Structure formats: structure tokens, C-alpha cells
Amino acid sequence: MLKSRVRKNLAIGLVITVVITALSVVVADDGSKREEFRKSLTVGLSVTGTVTGGTWLLQRRRSAQ
């Protein structure tokens, strides 16, 4: 169960990151596509890592009790 929940959060986060990054690049019309790509990717991966890590820590703590 631990691995499946963590993997599920990771997969969902990566899909959301890819979609938001693609939309940000498409919407950027002032020539800043590279900057928008980097910013969206950085924020998305940071949030995905935080949520996945938090889930992993919670599951690990619960299984230890």
C-alpha cells in the first residue's frame, strides 16, 4: 500500500506538471517561452516532490506505530 499511494501521487503530480508546463509555454506570447517553461517546471516538480515526500513520510510513520 505504501508504494502504491506514493507512486500514485508521483504519477498524478508529474501529469499535472506536464500539462501546466505545456499550457504555460503555449500561452506565453511575448517570447519568454523558455523562462515560462523553466518556471512552471520548477514549481511543478517542487510541489510534486513535496506532496510525494510528505505522503511517504506519513505512511512510514503510520506503519511504524
mmCIF file of C-alpha atoms in Angstrom:
data_model
loop_
_atom_site.group_PDB
_atom_site.id
_atom_site.type_symbol
_atom_site.label_atom_id
_atom_site.label_comp_id
_atom_site.label_asym_id
_atom_site.label_seq_id
_atom_site.Cartn_x
_atom_site.Cartn_y
_atom_site.Cartn_z
ATOM 1 C CA MET A 1 0.000 0.000 0.000
ATOM 2 C CA LEU A 2 2.835 2.385 0.821
ATOM 3 C CA LYS A 3 4.410 2.104 -2.583
ATOM 4 C CA SER A 4 1.129 2.307 -4.454
ATOM 5 C CA ARG A 5 -0.020 5.515 -2.727
ATOM 6 C CA VAL A 6 3.370 7.191 -3.178
ATOM 7 C CA ARG A 7 3.580 6.091 -6.800
ATOM 8 C CA LYS A 8 0.026 7.277 -7.420
ATOM 9 C CA ASN A 9 0.799 10.751 -6.012
ATOM 10 C CA LEU A 10 4.014 10.906 -8.011
ATOM 11 C CA ALA A 11 2.284 9.928 -11.246
ATOM 12 C CA ILE A 12 -0.571 12.394 -10.750
ATOM 13 C CA GLY A 13 1.858 15.172 -9.867
ATOM 14 C CA LEU A 14 4.010 14.539 -12.923
ATOM 15 C CA VAL A 15 0.993 14.545 -15.229
ATOM 16 C CA ILE A 16 -0.277 17.803 -13.744
ATOM 17 C CA THR A 17 3.217 19.317 -14.044
ATOM 18 C CA VAL A 18 3.479 18.370 -17.707
ATOM 19 C CA VAL A 19 0.022 19.760 -18.510
ATOM 20 C CA ILE A 20 0.576 23.052 -16.679
ATOM 21 C CA THR A 21 4.041 23.460 -18.211
ATOM 22 C CA ALA A 22 2.700 22.844 -21.704
ATOM 23 C CA LEU A 23 -0.146 25.308 -21.191
ATOM 24 C CA SER A 24 2.206 27.959 -19.804
ATOM 25 C CA VAL A 25 4.508 27.648 -22.806
ATOM 26 C CA VAL A 26 1.605 27.814 -25.265
ATOM 27 C CA VAL A 27 0.091 30.865 -23.566
ATOM 28 C CA ALA A 28 3.423 32.751 -23.337
ATOM 29 C CA ASP A 29 3.314 35.017 -26.355
ATOM 30 C CA ASP A 30 5.926 37.625 -25.536
ATOM 31 C CA GLY A 31 8.946 35.495 -26.403
ATOM 32 C CA SER A 32 9.560 34.271 -22.860
ATOM 33 C CA LYS A 33 8.690 30.657 -23.582
ATOM 34 C CA ARG A 34 11.962 29.317 -22.198
ATOM 35 C CA GLU A 35 11.575 31.276 -18.963
ATOM 36 C CA GLU A 36 7.923 30.178 -18.574
ATOM 37 C CA PHE A 37 8.949 26.568 -19.221
ATOM 38 C CA ARG A 38 11.673 26.650 -16.574
ATOM 39 C CA LYS A 39 9.486 28.430 -14.012
ATOM 40 C CA SER A 40 6.498 26.108 -14.484
ATOM 41 C CA LEU A 41 8.673 23.022 -14.443
ATOM 42 C CA THR A 42 10.480 24.138 -11.291
ATOM 43 C CA VAL A 43 7.279 24.934 -9.409
ATOM 44 C CA GLY A 44 5.528 21.766 -10.578
ATOM 45 C CA LEU A 45 8.382 19.460 -9.670
ATOM 46 C CA SER A 46 8.829 21.164 -6.293
ATOM 47 C CA VAL A 47 5.159 20.711 -5.410
ATOM 48 C CA THR A 48 5.158 17.123 -6.689
ATOM 49 C CA GLY A 49 8.256 16.308 -4.657
ATOM 50 C CA THR A 50 6.822 17.889 -1.526
ATOM 51 C CA VAL A 51 3.491 16.068 -1.764
ATOM 52 C CA THR A 52 5.106 12.736 -2.616
ATOM 53 C CA GLY A 53 7.685 13.090 0.149
ATOM 54 C CA GLY A 54 5.022 14.093 2.649
ATOM 55 C CA THR A 55 2.889 11.101 1.722
ATOM 56 C CA TRP A 56 5.881 8.808 2.029
ATOM 57 C CA LEU A 57 6.764 10.189 5.474
ATOM 58 C CA LEU A 58 3.162 9.924 6.721
ATOM 59 C CA GLN A 59 2.845 6.346 5.533
ATOM 60 C CA ARG A 60 6.196 5.453 7.030
ATOM 61 C CA ARG A 61 5.236 6.997 10.378
ATOM 62 C CA ARG A 62 1.872 5.218 10.409
ATOM 63 C CA SER A 63 3.418 1.851 9.599
ATOM 64 C CA ALA A 64 5.981 2.304 12.411
ATOM 65 C CA GLN A 65 3.301 2.786 15.068
#
